Amino acid sequence: MKLLLSEKQIQQKVKALARKISKDFSGQEVLLIGVLKGAFIFMADLARKMNAPVKMDFVRLASYGSETQSCGRIKFTKDLETPLRGKDVLIVEDIIDTGITLNYLYQRFKARRPRSLKVVALLDKTDRRKVDFQPDYVGFQIENHFVVGYGLDWAEKYRNLCAIYILK
Ligand code: PRP
């Protein structure tokens, strides 16, 4: 494994993101929605660094069909427990790759009529996009490496590492 982002780099970035997001929401309550499983560590750190009052919920998705198809079918295996209508909502993702997951989530959540809907992703592999999706906040743009740590796994391992590594 090769180090890509150290614990210190990540924590500094999370702090900066939390500051920016808190400022943009200007004291309004924010509903953070974590996309399981990968986002749970990023969301835990982000939430604890935010000044705005936060509530939290989680979703889990499963995708079916060929990875090479941009229209791969997605469904909720765990939906939200919180209604979104009228709320200020921030979707929290560990990584955006093809953009298919967030594109799907964004459309589904938008239809539930939140007052506002934004997206933060710690990592963004822009070169891998299959659908056009632009998050509102990004931690780091990275190249097309397979990365693990800080929530990201290989066969469910390495999610608990404090830094992010390229798996060779
Ligand atoms: C990862 C990541 C995003 C999704 C991004 O989840 O957490 O949810 O893939 O990929 P996309 O932009 O190509 O849709 P994964 O399916 O690995 O599940 P996990 O979070 O449980 O590890």
CSV table of N, CA and C and ligand atoms in Angstrom, one decimal:
chain,number,residue,atom,x,y,z
A,1,MET,N,0.8,-1.2,0.0
A,1,MET,CA,0.0,0.0,0.0
A,1,MET,C,0.9,1.2,0.0
A,2,LYS,N,0.4,2.3,-0.7
A,2,LYS,CA,1.2,3.5,-0.8
A,2,LYS,C,0.3,4.6,-0.2
A,3,LEU,N,0.9,5.4,0.6
A,3,LEU,CA,0.2,6.5,1.2
A,3,LEU,C,-0.2,7.6,0.2
A,4,LEU,N,-1.5,7.9,0.2
A,4,LEU,CA,-2.0,9.0,-0.7
A,4,LEU,C,-2.3,10.2,0.0
A,5,LEU,N,-3.1,10.1,1.1
A,5,LEU,CA,-3.4,11.3,2.0
A,5,LEU,C,-3.2,10.9,3.4
A,6,SER,N,-2.4,11.7,4.1
A,6,SER,CA,-2.1,11.4,5.5
A,6,SER,C,-3.3,11.7,6.4
A,7,GLU,N,-3.3,11.2,7.6
A,7,GLU,CA,-4.3,11.6,8.6
A,7,GLU,C,-4.4,13.1,8.8
A,8,LYS,N,-3.2,13.7,8.9
A,8,LYS,CA,-3.2,15.2,9.1
A,8,LYS,C,-3.8,15.9,7.9
A,9,GLN,N,-3.5,15.5,6.7
A,9,GLN,CA,-4.1,16.1,5.5
A,9,GLN,C,-5.6,16.0,5.5
A,10,ILE,N,-6.0,14.8,5.8
A,10,ILE,CA,-7.5,14.5,5.8
A,10,ILE,C,-8.2,15.4,6.9
A,11,GLN,N,-7.6,15.4,8.1
A,11,GLN,CA,-8.3,16.1,9.2
A,11,GLN,C,-8.3,17.6,8.9
A,12,GLN,N,-7.2,18.1,8.3
A,12,GLN,CA,-7.2,19.6,7.9
A,12,GLN,C,-8.3,19.9,6.9
A,13,LYS,N,-8.4,19.0,5.9
A,13,LYS,CA,-9.4,19.2,4.9
A,13,LYS,C,-10.9,19.1,5.5
A,14,VAL,N,-11.1,18.1,6.3
A,14,VAL,CA,-12.4,17.9,6.9
A,14,VAL,C,-12.8,19.2,7.8
A,15,LYS,N,-11.8,19.7,8.5
A,15,LYS,CA,-12.0,20.9,9.3
A,15,LYS,C,-12.4,22.1,8.3
A,16,ALA,N,-11.7,22.3,7.2
A,16,ALA,CA,-12.0,23.3,6.3
A,16,ALA,C,-13.3,23.2,5.7
A,17,LEU,N,-13.7,22.0,5.3
A,17,LEU,CA,-15.0,21.7,4.7
A,17,LEU,C,-16.1,22.0,5.7
A,18,ALA,N,-15.9,21.6,7.0
A,18,ALA,CA,-16.9,21.8,8.0
A,18,ALA,C,-17.1,23.3,8.2
A,19,ARG,N,-16.0,24.1,8.2
A,19,ARG,CA,-16.1,25.5,8.4
A,19,ARG,C,-16.9,26.2,7.3
A,20,LYS,N,-16.5,25.8,6.0
A,20,LYS,CA,-17.2,26.4,4.9
A,20,LYS,C,-18.7,26.0,4.9
A,21,ILE,N,-19.0,24.7,5.1
A,21,ILE,CA,-20.4,24.3,5.1
A,21,ILE,C,-21.2,25.0,6.2
A,22,SER,N,-20.6,25.1,7.4
A,22,SER,CA,-21.3,25.7,8.5
A,22,SER,C,-21.6,27.2,8.2
A,23,LYS,N,-20.7,27.8,7.5
A,23,LYS,CA,-20.8,29.2,7.1
A,23,LYS,C,-21.9,29.3,6.1
A,24,ASP,N,-21.9,28.5,5.1
A,24,ASP,CA,-22.9,28.5,4.0
A,24,ASP,C,-24.3,28.3,4.6
A,25,PHE,N,-24.5,27.4,5.6
A,25,PHE,CA,-25.8,27.2,6.1
A,25,PHE,C,-26.2,28.2,7.2
A,26,SER,N,-25.3,29.1,7.5
A,26,SER,CA,-25.4,30.2,8.4
A,26,SER,C,-26.4,29.9,9.6
A,27,GLY,N,-26.0,28.9,10.4
A,27,GLY,CA,-26.6,28.6,11.6
A,27,GLY,C,-27.9,27.8,11.5
A,28,GLN,N,-28.4,27.6,10.2
A,28,GLN,CA,-29.6,26.7,10.0
A,28,GLN,C,-29.3,25.3,10.4
A,29,GLU,N,-30.3,24.6,10.8
A,29,GLU,CA,-30.1,23.2,11.1
A,29,GLU,C,-29.9,22.4,9.8
A,30,VAL,N,-28.9,21.5,9.8
A,30,VAL,CA,-28.6,20.7,8.6
A,30,VAL,C,-28.9,19.2,8.8
A,31,LEU,N,-29.6,18.6,7.9
A,31,LEU,CA,-29.7,17.1,8.0
A,31,LEU,C,-28.6,16.5,7.2
A,32,LEU,N,-27.7,15.8,7.8
A,32,LEU,CA,-26.6,15.1,7.1
A,32,LEU,C,-27.1,13.7,6.8
A,33,ILE,N,-26.9,13.3,5.5
A,33,ILE,CA,-27.3,12.0,5.1
A,33,ILE,C,-26.0,11.2,4.7
A,34,GLY,N,-25.6,10.2,5.4
A,34,GLY,CA,-24.5,9.5,5.1
A,34,GLY,C,-24.9,8.3,4.2
A,35,VAL,N,-24.0,8.0,3.2
A,35,VAL,CA,-24.3,6.9,2.3
A,35,VAL,C,-23.4,5.7,2.7
A,36,LEU,N,-24.0,4.8,3.3
A,36,LEU,CA,-23.3,3.6,3.9
A,36,LEU,C,-22.7,2.7,2.8
A,37,LYS,N,-21.6,2.1,3.0
A,37,LYS,CA,-21.0,2.1,4.4
A,37,LYS,C,-19.8,3.2,4.4
A,38,GLY,N,-19.3,3.5,3.2
A,38,GLY,CA,-18.0,4.2,3.2
A,38,GLY,C,-18.0,5.5,3.8
A,39,ALA,N,-19.1,6.2,3.9
A,39,ALA,CA,-19.1,7.6,4.4
A,39,ALA,C,-19.2,7.7,5.9
A,40,PHE,N,-19.3,6.6,6.6
A,40,PHE,CA,-19.6,6.8,8.1
A,40,PHE,C,-18.4,7.5,8.8
A,41,ILE,N,-17.2,7.2,8.5
A,41,ILE,CA,-16.1,7.9,9.2
A,41,ILE,C,-16.0,9.3,8.9
A,42,PHE,N,-16.0,9.6,7.6
A,42,PHE,CA,-16.0,11.0,7.1
A,42,PHE,C,-17.1,11.8,7.8
A,43,MET,N,-18.3,11.2,7.8
A,43,MET,CA,-19.5,12.0,8.3
A,43,MET,C,-19.3,12.2,9.8
A,44,ALA,N,-18.8,11.2,10.5
A,44,ALA,CA,-18.6,11.3,12.0
A,44,ALA,C,-17.6,12.5,12.3
A,45,ASP,N,-16.6,12.6,11.5
A,45,ASP,CA,-15.6,13.7,11.7
A,45,ASP,C,-16.1,15.0,11.3
A,46,LEU,N,-16.8,15.0,10.1
A,46,LEU,CA,-17.4,16.3,9.6
A,46,LEU,C,-18.4,16.9,10.6
A,47,ALA,N,-19.3,16.0,11.1
A,47,ALA,CA,-20.4,16.4,12.0
A,47,ALA,C,-19.8,17.0,13.3
A,48,ARG,N,-18.7,16.5,13.8
A,48,ARG,CA,-18.1,16.9,15.0
A,48,ARG,C,-17.4,18.2,14.9
A,49,LYS,N,-17.1,18.6,13.6
A,49,LYS,CA,-16.3,19.8,13.4
A,49,LYS,C,-17.3,21.0,12.9
A,50,MET,N,-18.5,20.7,12.7
A,50,MET,CA,-19.4,21.7,12.2
A,50,MET,C,-20.0,22.6,13.4
A,51,ASN,N,-20.2,23.8,13.1
A,51,ASN,CA,-20.8,24.7,14.0
A,51,ASN,C,-22.3,24.7,14.0
A,52,ALA,N,-22.9,24.5,12.8
A,52,ALA,CA,-24.3,24.5,12.6
A,52,ALA,C,-24.9,23.3,13.4
A,53,PRO,N,-26.2,23.4,13.9
A,53,PRO,CA,-26.8,22.3,14.5
A,53,PRO,C,-27.1,21.2,13.4
A,54,VAL,N,-26.8,19.9,13.8
A,54,VAL,CA,-27.0,18.9,12.7
A,54,VAL,C,-27.9,17.8,13.3
A,55,LYS,N,-28.6,17.1,12.3
A,55,LYS,CA,-29.2,15.9,12.6
A,55,LYS,C,-28.6,14.9,11.6
A,56,MET,N,-28.8,13.6,11.8
A,56,MET,CA,-28.1,12.6,10.9
A,56,MET,C,-29.0,11.5,10.6
A,57,ASP,N,-28.9,11.0,9.4
A,57,ASP,CA,-29.6,9.8,8.9
A,57,ASP,C,-28.7,9.1,7.9
A,58,PHE,N,-29.0,7.9,7.6
A,58,PHE,CA,-28.2,7.1,6.6
A,58,PHE,C,-29.0,6.4,5.6
A,59,VAL,N,-28.4,6.2,4.4
A,59,VAL,CA,-29.0,5.3,3.4
A,59,VAL,C,-28.0,4.3,3.0
A,60,ARG,N,-28.5,3.2,2.5
A,60,ARG,CA,-27.6,2.2,1.9
A,60,ARG,C,-28.2,1.8,0.5
A,61,LEU,N,-27.3,1.7,-0.5
A,61,LEU,CA,-27.8,1.4,-1.8
A,61,LEU,C,-27.1,0.1,-2.3
A,62,ALA,N,-27.8,-0.6,-3.2
A,62,ALA,CA,-27.2,-1.7,-3.9
A,62,ALA,C,-27.4,-1.4,-5.4
A,63,SER,N,-26.4,-1.8,-6.2
A,63,SER,CA,-26.5,-1.6,-7.6
A,63,SER,C,-26.4,-3.0,-8.3
A,64,TYR,N,-27.2,-3.1,-9.4
A,64,TYR,CA,-27.3,-4.3,-10.1
A,64,TYR,C,-26.9,-4.1,-11.5
A,65,GLY,N,-26.5,-5.1,-12.2
A,65,GLY,CA,-26.1,-5.0,-13.6
A,65,GLY,C,-24.7,-4.7,-13.8
A,66,SER,N,-24.3,-4.6,-15.1
A,66,SER,CA,-22.9,-4.4,-15.5
A,66,SER,C,-22.4,-3.1,-15.0
A,67,GLU,N,-21.2,-3.1,-14.5
A,67,GLU,CA,-20.5,-1.9,-14.1
A,67,GLU,C,-20.2,-1.0,-15.3
A,68,THR,N,-20.1,-1.6,-16.5
A,68,THR,CA,-19.8,-0.8,-17.6
A,68,THR,C,-21.0,-0.1,-18.2
A,69,GLN,N,-22.2,-0.3,-17.6
A,69,GLN,CA,-23.3,0.4,-18.1
A,69,GLN,C,-23.6,1.6,-17.2
A,70,SER,N,-23.8,2.7,-17.8
A,70,SER,CA,-24.1,3.9,-17.0
A,70,SER,C,-25.5,3.9,-16.5
A,71,CYS,N,-26.3,3.0,-17.0
A,71,CYS,CA,-27.7,2.9,-16.5
A,71,CYS,C,-27.9,1.8,-15.5
A,72,GLY,N,-26.8,1.3,-14.9
A,72,GLY,CA,-26.9,0.3,-13.9
A,72,GLY,C,-28.0,0.5,-12.9
A,73,ARG,N,-28.8,-0.5,-12.6
A,73,ARG,CA,-30.0,-0.3,-11.7
A,73,ARG,C,-29.5,-0.2,-10.3
A,74,ILE,N,-30.1,0.8,-9.6
A,74,ILE,CA,-29.8,1.0,-8.2
A,74,ILE,C,-31.1,0.9,-7.4
A,75,LYS,N,-31.0,0.4,-6.2
A,75,LYS,CA,-32.1,0.4,-5.3
A,75,LYS,C,-31.7,0.7,-3.8
A,76,PHE,N,-32.6,1.2,-3.0
A,76,PHE,CA,-32.3,1.4,-1.6
A,76,PHE,C,-32.4,0.0,-0.9
A,77,THR,N,-31.4,-0.3,-0.1
A,77,THR,CA,-31.5,-1.5,0.7
A,77,THR,C,-31.8,-1.0,2.2
A,78,LYS,N,-31.5,0.3,2.4
A,78,LYS,CA,-31.9,1.0,3.6
A,78,LYS,C,-32.3,2.4,3.2
A,79,ASP,N,-33.5,2.8,3.4
A,79,ASP,CA,-34.0,4.1,3.1
A,79,ASP,C,-33.9,5.0,4.4
A,80,LEU,N,-34.1,6.3,4.2
A,80,LEU,CA,-34.1,7.2,5.3
A,80,LEU,C,-35.2,6.9,6.3
A,81,GLU,N,-35.0,7.4,7.5
A,81,GLU,CA,-36.0,7.3,8.5
A,81,GLU,C,-36.6,8.7,8.7
A,82,THR,N,-36.0,9.7,8.0
A,82,THR,CA,-36.4,11.1,8.2
A,82,THR,C,-37.1,11.7,6.9
A,83,PRO,N,-38.3,12.3,7.1
A,83,PRO,CA,-38.8,13.0,5.9
A,83,PRO,C,-38.0,14.2,5.5
A,84,LEU,N,-37.8,14.5,4.2
A,84,LEU,CA,-36.9,15.5,3.7
A,84,LEU,C,-37.7,16.9,3.5
A,85,ARG,N,-39.0,16.8,3.4
A,85,ARG,CA,-39.7,18.0,3.0
A,85,ARG,C,-39.4,19.2,3.9
A,86,GLY,N,-39.0,20.3,3.3
A,86,GLY,CA,-38.7,21.5,4.0
A,86,GLY,C,-37.4,21.6,4.7
A,87,LYS,N,-36.6,20.5,4.6
A,87,LYS,CA,-35.3,20.5,5.4
A,87,LYS,C,-34.1,21.0,4.5
A,88,ASP,N,-33.1,21.4,5.2
A,88,ASP,CA,-31.8,21.7,4.5
A,88,ASP,C,-31.0,20.5,4.6
A,89,VAL,N,-30.7,19.9,3.5
A,89,VAL,CA,-30.1,18.5,3.5
A,89,VAL,C,-28.7,18.5,2.8
A,90,LEU,N,-27.8,17.8,3.4
A,90,LEU,CA,-26.5,17.6,2.8
A,90,LEU,C,-26.1,16.1,2.7
A,91,ILE,N,-26.0,15.6,1.5
A,91,ILE,CA,-25.6,14.2,1.3
A,91,ILE,C,-24.1,14.2,1.5
A,92,VAL,N,-23.6,13.2,2.3
A,92,VAL,CA,-22.2,13.0,2.6
A,92,VAL,C,-21.7,11.7,2.0
A,93,GLU,N,-20.7,11.8,1.1
A,93,GLU,CA,-20.2,10.7,0.4
A,93,GLU,C,-18.7,10.6,0.7
A,94,ASP,N,-18.1,9.4,0.7
A,94,ASP,CA,-16.7,9.3,0.8
A,94,ASP,C,-16.0,9.5,-0.6
A,95,ILE,N,-16.6,9.0,-1.6
A,95,ILE,CA,-16.0,9.1,-2.9
A,95,ILE,C,-17.0,9.1,-4.1
A,96,ILE,N,-16.7,9.9,-5.1
A,96,ILE,CA,-17.5,9.9,-6.3
A,96,ILE,C,-16.7,9.3,-7.4
A,97,ASP,N,-17.2,8.3,-8.1
A,97,ASP,CA,-16.5,7.6,-9.1
A,97,ASP,C,-17.2,7.9,-10.5
A,98,THR,N,-18.1,7.0,-10.9
A,98,THR,CA,-18.8,7.2,-12.1
A,98,THR,C,-19.9,8.3,-12.0
A,99,GLY,N,-20.3,8.6,-10.7
A,99,GLY,CA,-21.3,9.6,-10.5
A,99,GLY,C,-22.7,9.0,-10.5
A,100,ILE,N,-22.8,7.7,-10.8
A,100,ILE,CA,-24.1,7.1,-10.9
A,100,ILE,C,-24.9,7.1,-9.6
A,101,THR,N,-24.2,6.7,-8.5
A,101,THR,CA,-24.8,6.7,-7.2
A,101,THR,C,-25.4,8.0,-6.8
A,102,LEU,N,-24.6,9.1,-6.8
A,102,LEU,CA,-25.0,10.4,-6.4
A,102,LEU,C,-26.1,11.0,-7.3
A,103,ASN,N,-26.0,10.7,-8.6
A,103,ASN,CA,-26.9,11.2,-9.6
A,103,ASN,C,-28.3,10.6,-9.2
A,104,TYR,N,-28.3,9.3,-8.9
A,104,TYR,CA,-29.6,8.6,-8.5
A,104,TYR,C,-30.1,9.2,-7.2
A,105,LEU,N,-29.2,9.3,-6.2
A,105,LEU,CA,-29.7,9.8,-4.9
A,105,LEU,C,-30.2,11.2,-5.0
A,106,TYR,N,-29.5,12.0,-5.7
A,106,TYR,CA,-29.9,13.4,-5.8
A,106,TYR,C,-31.3,13.5,-6.4
A,107,GLN,N,-31.6,12.8,-7.5
A,107,GLN,CA,-32.9,12.8,-8.1
A,107,GLN,C,-34.0,12.3,-7.2
A,108,ARG,N,-33.7,11.2,-6.5
A,108,ARG,CA,-34.7,10.6,-5.6
A,108,ARG,C,-35.0,11.6,-4.4
A,109,PHE,N,-33.9,12.2,-3.9
A,109,PHE,CA,-34.1,13.1,-2.7
A,109,PHE,C,-34.8,14.4,-3.1
A,110,LYS,N,-34.4,14.9,-4.3
A,110,LYS,CA,-35.0,16.2,-4.8
A,110,LYS,C,-36.5,16.0,-4.9
A,111,ALA,N,-37.0,14.9,-5.3
A,111,ALA,CA,-38.4,14.6,-5.4
A,111,ALA,C,-39.2,14.6,-4.1
A,112,ARG,N,-38.4,14.5,-3.0
A,112,ARG,CA,-39.0,14.6,-1.7
A,112,ARG,C,-39.1,16.0,-1.1
A,113,ARG,N,-38.8,17.0,-2.0
A,113,ARG,CA,-39.0,18.4,-1.7
A,113,ARG,C,-38.3,18.9,-0.4
A,114,PRO,N,-37.0,18.7,-0.3
A,114,PRO,CA,-36.2,19.4,0.7
A,114,PRO,C,-36.2,20.9,0.4
A,115,ARG,N,-35.9,21.7,1.4
A,115,ARG,CA,-35.8,23.1,1.1
A,115,ARG,C,-34.5,23.4,0.3
A,116,SER,N,-33.4,22.7,0.7
A,116,SER,CA,-32.2,22.8,-0.1
A,116,SER,C,-31.6,21.4,-0.1
A,117,LEU,N,-30.8,21.1,-1.1
A,117,LEU,CA,-30.1,19.8,-1.2
A,117,LEU,C,-28.7,20.0,-1.8
A,118,LYS,N,-27.7,19.7,-1.0
A,118,LYS,CA,-26.3,19.8,-1.4
A,118,LYS,C,-25.6,18.5,-1.2
A,119,VAL,N,-24.4,18.4,-1.8
A,119,VAL,CA,-23.6,17.2,-1.7
A,119,VAL,C,-22.2,17.5,-1.3
A,120,VAL,N,-21.6,16.8,-0.4
A,120,VAL,CA,-20.2,16.9,-0.1
A,120,VAL,C,-19.5,15.5,-0.3
A,121,ALA,N,-18.4,15.5,-1.0
A,121,ALA,CA,-17.7,14.2,-1.2
A,121,ALA,C,-16.2,14.5,-0.8
A,122,LEU,N,-15.7,13.6,0.0
A,122,LEU,CA,-14.3,13.8,0.4
A,122,LEU,C,-13.3,13.6,-0.8
A,123,LEU,N,-13.6,12.6,-1.6
A,123,LEU,CA,-12.8,12.3,-2.7
A,123,LEU,C,-13.6,12.3,-4.0
A,124,ASP,N,-12.9,12.8,-5.1
A,124,ASP,CA,-13.6,12.8,-6.4
A,124,ASP,C,-12.7,12.4,-7.5
A,125,LYS,N,-13.1,11.3,-8.1
A,125,LYS,CA,-12.3,10.8,-9.3
A,125,LYS,C,-13.0,11.3,-10.6
A,126,THR,N,-12.8,12.6,-10.9
A,126,THR,CA,-13.5,13.2,-12.0
A,126,THR,C,-13.3,12.5,-13.4
A,127,ASP,N,-12.1,11.9,-13.5
A,127,ASP,CA,-11.9,11.2,-14.8
A,127,ASP,C,-12.8,10.0,-15.1
A,128,ARG,N,-13.4,9.5,-14.0
A,128,ARG,CA,-14.2,8.3,-14.2
A,128,ARG,C,-15.7,8.5,-14.4
A,129,ARG,N,-16.1,9.7,-14.5
A,129,ARG,CA,-17.5,10.1,-14.6
A,129,ARG,C,-18.1,9.4,-15.8
A,130,LYS,N,-19.3,8.8,-15.6
A,130,LYS,CA,-20.1,8.3,-16.7
A,130,LYS,C,-21.4,9.1,-16.8
A,131,VAL,N,-21.8,9.8,-15.7
A,131,VAL,CA,-22.9,10.7,-15.8
A,131,VAL,C,-22.4,12.0,-15.2
A,132,ASP,N,-23.0,13.1,-15.7
A,132,ASP,CA,-22.6,14.4,-15.3
A,132,ASP,C,-23.1,14.7,-13.9
A,133,PHE,N,-22.2,14.8,-12.9
A,133,PHE,CA,-22.6,15.1,-11.6
A,133,PHE,C,-21.5,16.0,-10.9
A,134,GLN,N,-21.9,17.1,-10.4
A,134,GLN,CA,-21.0,18.0,-9.8
A,134,GLN,C,-21.4,18.2,-8.3
A,135,PRO,N,-20.5,17.7,-7.4
A,135,PRO,CA,-20.9,18.0,-5.9
A,135,PRO,C,-20.6,19.4,-5.6
A,136,ASP,N,-21.3,19.9,-4.5
A,136,ASP,CA,-21.2,21.3,-4.1
A,136,ASP,C,-19.8,21.5,-3.4
A,137,TYR,N,-19.4,20.4,-2.6
A,137,TYR,CA,-18.1,20.5,-1.9
A,137,TYR,C,-17.3,19.3,-2.1
A,138,VAL,N,-16.0,19.5,-2.4
A,138,VAL,CA,-15.1,18.3,-2.6
A,138,VAL,C,-13.9,18.5,-1.8
A,139,GLY,N,-13.4,17.4,-1.2
A,139,GLY,CA,-12.2,17.5,-0.4
A,139,GLY,C,-11.0,17.4,-1.3
A,140,PHE,N,-10.8,16.3,-2.0
A,140,PHE,CA,-9.6,16.1,-2.8
A,140,PHE,C,-10.1,15.5,-4.2
A,141,GLN,N,-9.6,16.1,-5.3
A,141,GLN,CA,-9.7,15.4,-6.6
A,141,GLN,C,-8.5,14.4,-6.7
A,142,ILE,N,-8.9,13.2,-7.0
A,142,ILE,CA,-7.8,12.2,-7.1
A,142,ILE,C,-7.8,11.5,-8.5
A,143,GLU,N,-6.7,10.9,-8.8
A,143,GLU,CA,-6.6,10.1,-10.1
A,143,GLU,C,-7.3,8.8,-9.9
A,144,ASN,N,-7.3,8.0,-11.0
A,144,ASN,CA,-8.0,6.8,-10.9
A,144,ASN,C,-7.2,5.6,-10.3
A,145,HIS,N,-7.0,5.8,-9.0
A,145,HIS,CA,-6.3,4.7,-8.2
A,145,HIS,C,-7.4,4.0,-7.4
A,146,PHE,N,-7.1,2.7,-7.0
A,146,PHE,CA,-8.0,2.1,-6.1
A,146,PHE,C,-7.5,2.5,-4.7
A,147,VAL,N,-8.4,3.1,-3.9
A,147,VAL,CA,-8.0,3.7,-2.6
A,147,VAL,C,-8.7,3.0,-1.5
A,148,VAL,N,-8.0,2.9,-0.4
A,148,VAL,CA,-8.6,2.3,0.8
A,148,VAL,C,-8.3,3.2,2.1
A,149,GLY,N,-9.0,3.0,3.1
A,149,GLY,CA,-8.8,3.7,4.4
A,149,GLY,C,-9.8,4.8,4.6
A,150,TYR,N,-10.0,5.2,5.8
A,150,TYR,CA,-10.9,6.3,6.2
A,150,TYR,C,-12.3,6.0,5.6
A,151,GLY,N,-12.8,4.8,5.8
A,151,GLY,CA,-14.1,4.4,5.4
A,151,GLY,C,-14.1,3.6,4.1
A,152,LEU,N,-13.1,3.7,3.3
A,152,LEU,CA,-13.1,3.0,2.0
A,152,LEU,C,-12.4,1.6,2.2
A,153,ASP,N,-13.0,0.6,1.5
A,153,ASP,CA,-12.6,-0.7,1.8
A,153,ASP,C,-12.1,-1.5,0.6
A,154,TRP,N,-11.4,-2.6,0.8
A,154,TRP,CA,-11.2,-3.6,-0.2
A,154,TRP,C,-11.7,-4.9,0.5
A,155,ALA,N,-12.7,-5.5,-0.1
A,155,ALA,CA,-13.3,-6.7,0.5
A,155,ALA,C,-13.6,-6.5,2.0
A,156,GLU,N,-14.2,-5.3,2.3
A,156,GLU,CA,-14.6,-4.9,3.7
A,156,GLU,C,-13.4,-4.7,4.6
A,157,LYS,N,-12.2,-4.8,4.1
A,157,LYS,CA,-11.1,-4.5,5.0
A,157,LYS,C,-10.6,-3.1,4.8
A,158,TYR,N,-9.8,-2.6,5.8
A,158,TYR,CA,-9.1,-1.3,5.8
A,158,TYR,C,-10.0,-0.1,6.0
A,159,ARG,N,-11.3,-0.2,6.3
A,159,ARG,CA,-12.1,0.9,6.5
A,159,ARG,C,-11.7,1.7,7.7
A,160,ASN,N,-11.0,1.1,8.7
A,160,ASN,CA,-10.7,1.7,9.9
A,160,ASN,C,-9.3,2.4,9.9
A,161,LEU,N,-8.6,2.4,8.8
A,161,LEU,CA,-7.3,3.1,8.7
A,161,LEU,C,-7.6,4.6,8.7
A,162,CYS,N,-6.7,5.3,9.4
A,162,CYS,CA,-6.9,6.8,9.6
A,162,CYS,C,-6.4,7.6,8.4
A,163,ALA,N,-5.6,7.0,7.6
A,163,ALA,CA,-5.1,7.7,6.3
A,163,ALA,C,-5.7,7.0,5.1
A,164,ILE,N,-5.4,7.5,3.9
A,164,ILE,CA,-6.0,6.9,2.7
A,164,ILE,C,-4.8,6.4,1.9
A,165,TYR,N,-4.9,5.2,1.4
A,165,TYR,CA,-3.8,4.6,0.7
A,165,TYR,C,-4.2,4.1,-0.7
A,166,ILE,N,-3.2,4.1,-1.6
A,166,ILE,CA,-3.4,3.4,-2.9
A,166,ILE,C,-3.1,2.0,-2.7
A,167,LEU,N,-4.0,1.1,-3.1
A,167,LEU,CA,-3.8,-0.3,-3.0
A,167,LEU,C,-3.2,-0.8,-4.3
A,168,LYS,N,-2.0,-1.4,-4.2
A,168,LYS,CA,-1.3,-1.8,-5.4
A,168,LYS,C,-1.6,-3.2,-5.8
B,1,PRP,C1,-18.8,3.6,-3.2
B,1,PRP,C2,-18.9,5.0,-2.6
B,1,PRP,C3,-20.1,5.6,-3.3
B,1,PRP,C4,-20.0,4.8,-4.7
B,1,PRP,C5,-19.5,5.8,-5.7
B,1,PRP,O1,-19.6,2.8,-2.5
B,1,PRP,O2,-19.1,5.0,-1.2
B,1,PRP,O3,-21.3,5.3,-2.7
B,1,PRP,O4,-19.2,3.7,-4.6
B,1,PRP,O5,-19.4,5.2,-7.0
B,1,PRP,P1,-20.1,5.7,-8.3
B,1,PRP,O6,-19.8,7.2,-8.3
B,1,PRP,O7,-19.4,5.0,-9.4
B,1,PRP,O8,-21.6,5.4,-8.2
B,1,PRP,P2,-19.5,1.2,-2.5
B,1,PRP,O9,-20.4,0.7,-3.6
B,1,PRP,O10,-18.1,0.8,-2.7
B,1,PRP,O11,-20.1,0.7,-1.1
B,1,PRP,P3,-19.5,0.9,0.3
B,1,PRP,O12,-19.6,2.4,0.6
B,1,PRP,O13,-20.4,0.2,1.2
B,1,PRP,O14,-18.1,0.5,0.4
